[in-house]
């Protein structure tokens, strides 16, 4: 049974790149491909597909200075799609010198139009725009289409079209309304496709990207998690030297992986601080300590700050205030503890690539203030070590597995920094936390028993402190309801409510009302994101 309904459209991704330095200590793998971004929705997906072919890549803005590109010594470039039209005033344009670098280039959608426009071809508004699944006819099995069925379905999303390819180019594919759906110039090693090979709706798209990488750029698929770990270990050692490193540990996959990686690099020079803010799930604090100690013998400072956090949350009902208080208090506790480690010079953080890309977004409206142990302020006078800065979540999991982190830690569902506080609407009290903790434990237990834990993105309980009437035995009850929230998602930017089997819903509901005194009703949240968010606050 599929838990996810079919979407007519691929999910939208934020893709506003920031010019960045290479990973910690400047380690860049031997084979690097740079994706120059024109502001497309799907740029992150291009990067992911390239990495699936075991080639390391990074996203840079389309106007990255030439010397920055040269310094990175890439083996190829990809021009992404974008929302503009090449003829628009101010349309993003590649510096002409980029075409003179002698590097292979793959243009996708707007990237193809930009290439055609810049090199003397003709781009115009299509008489019939193409959006969605489209039949593609391969006219010339160039390296990109070699070995593929000549009748292919691809995903199109464009208003403009290349009417005439530039001199030196041949047409390699067409669709009914797009006579130049792919073109190439083998001498200069320039390739371009109008469709989107990076989205799942072009099912053979990764093969097109692989063809470009292997046959045109000559890559060998050297980028594995093993090689990543080796490079990062060297880079961390070089960056840190003999200094001490401190790391905030939440028990989540990102901070645990950072800790394990830094520990592999510098051993006892690393001290982790685990702040128990009292808003964790049942057994979580003990579990994290026990497991990390057992698996890695990491120096771990455990801080029980429950009373302190609950005191500051007394009477607070506004979600943003809750988040702010927890964030501030967390930093305070962390600072106090790290000051005790007088020699600490570095702070290791679990920043991931989507955060790096997203932080470059200038105009995104703020929905919630995210609080995270990975989000400690940079003005703590500690230098940052961020070895996961260029990884996507699934890659972090692969690194974690390679490092030998326990499987259920690797596959733990995401848990927000402010913890259960944002899953209790209204005031957070000890009593309410206990009700939520007990209910949440049942939800997770039943989802795991049904084999669904890894199939859904998150599954949890929310406590809404509005009471309702029920009947148990012969007694009237007047108690709180629990909201069941289970969602599927690829990246938490969008999410759908999971279509759980009725039997699973039934078991969760009966167990919660029977086993958790104080709860007399279970309701199901059947809202997607958007318009809702995954968490309730
Ligand atoms: P929303 O509720 O915004 O959540 O749809 C998207 C994803 O982010 C997680 N989340 C957080 N993670 N600190 C975190 O580390 C936070 O403050 C925070 N708020 C939400 C949420 O669980 C979901 O996976």
mmCIF file of C-alpha atoms and ligand atoms in Angstrom, residues 323 368-372 414-418 422-423 457-458 492 529 533-537, ligand 1:
data_model
loop_
_atom_site.group_PDB
_atom_site.id
_atom_site.type_symbol
_atom_site.label_atom_id
_atom_site.label_comp_id
_atom_site.label_asym_id
_atom_site.label_seq_id
_atom_site.Cartn_x
_atom_site.Cartn_y
_atom_site.Cartn_z
ATOM 1 C CA UNK A 323 10.671 28.931 20.622
ATOM 2 C CA UNK A 368 8.639 29.804 12.385
ATOM 3 C CA UNK A 369 11.896 30.501 14.124
ATOM 4 C CA UNK A 370 13.733 27.214 13.976
ATOM 5 C CA UNK A 371 15.758 26.350 16.993
ATOM 6 C CA UNK A 372 18.412 23.724 16.719
ATOM 7 C CA UNK A 414 13.526 14.196 12.669
ATOM 8 C CA UNK A 415 12.742 15.754 16.037
ATOM 9 C CA UNK A 416 12.574 19.535 16.448
ATOM 10 C CA UNK A 417 15.081 21.402 18.614
ATOM 11 C CA UNK A 418 12.372 22.836 20.932
ATOM 12 C CA UNK A 422 5.944 22.829 20.288
ATOM 13 C CA UNK A 423 3.720 19.749 20.332
ATOM 14 C CA UNK A 457 8.802 11.173 7.412
ATOM 15 C CA UNK A 458 7.508 11.780 10.925
ATOM 16 C CA UNK A 492 10.023 18.710 4.993
ATOM 17 C CA UNK A 529 1.934 21.165 4.172
ATOM 18 C CA UNK A 533 3.009 22.927 8.756
ATOM 19 C CA UNK A 534 4.254 19.565 10.005
ATOM 20 C CA UNK A 535 4.532 20.644 13.638
ATOM 21 C CA UNK A 536 1.612 22.351 15.310
ATOM 22 C CA UNK A 537 3.594 25.368 16.504
HETATM 23 P P1 LIG B 1 7.381 22.564 9.996
HETATM 24 O O1 LIG B 1 6.569 22.430 11.243
HETATM 25 O O2 LIG B 1 7.963 23.937 9.813
HETATM 26 O O3 LIG B 1 8.632 21.601 10.182
HETATM 27 O O4 LIG B 1 6.652 22.090 8.781
HETATM 28 C C1 LIG B 1 9.491 21.203 9.153
HETATM 29 C C2 LIG B 1 10.492 20.235 9.725
HETATM 30 O O5 LIG B 1 11.357 20.899 10.634
HETATM 31 C C3 LIG B 1 11.258 20.328 11.923
HETATM 32 N N1 LIG B 1 11.307 21.464 12.846
HETATM 33 C C4 LIG B 1 12.410 21.822 13.510
HETATM 34 N N2 LIG B 1 13.630 21.268 13.570
HETATM 35 N N3 LIG B 1 14.299 22.936 15.077
HETATM 36 C C5 LIG B 1 14.560 21.825 14.373
HETATM 37 O O6 LIG B 1 15.672 21.300 14.467
HETATM 38 C C6 LIG B 1 13.095 23.551 15.059
HETATM 39 O O7 LIG B 1 12.894 24.568 15.712
HETATM 40 C C7 LIG B 1 12.111 22.954 14.248
HETATM 41 N N4 LIG B 1 10.812 23.297 13.986
HETATM 42 C C8 LIG B 1 10.343 22.336 13.126
HETATM 43 C C9 LIG B 1 9.953 19.588 11.950
HETATM 44 O O8 LIG B 1 9.961 18.547 12.909
HETATM 45 C C10 LIG B 1 9.861 19.111 10.533
HETATM 46 O O9 LIG B 1 10.648 17.954 10.316
#
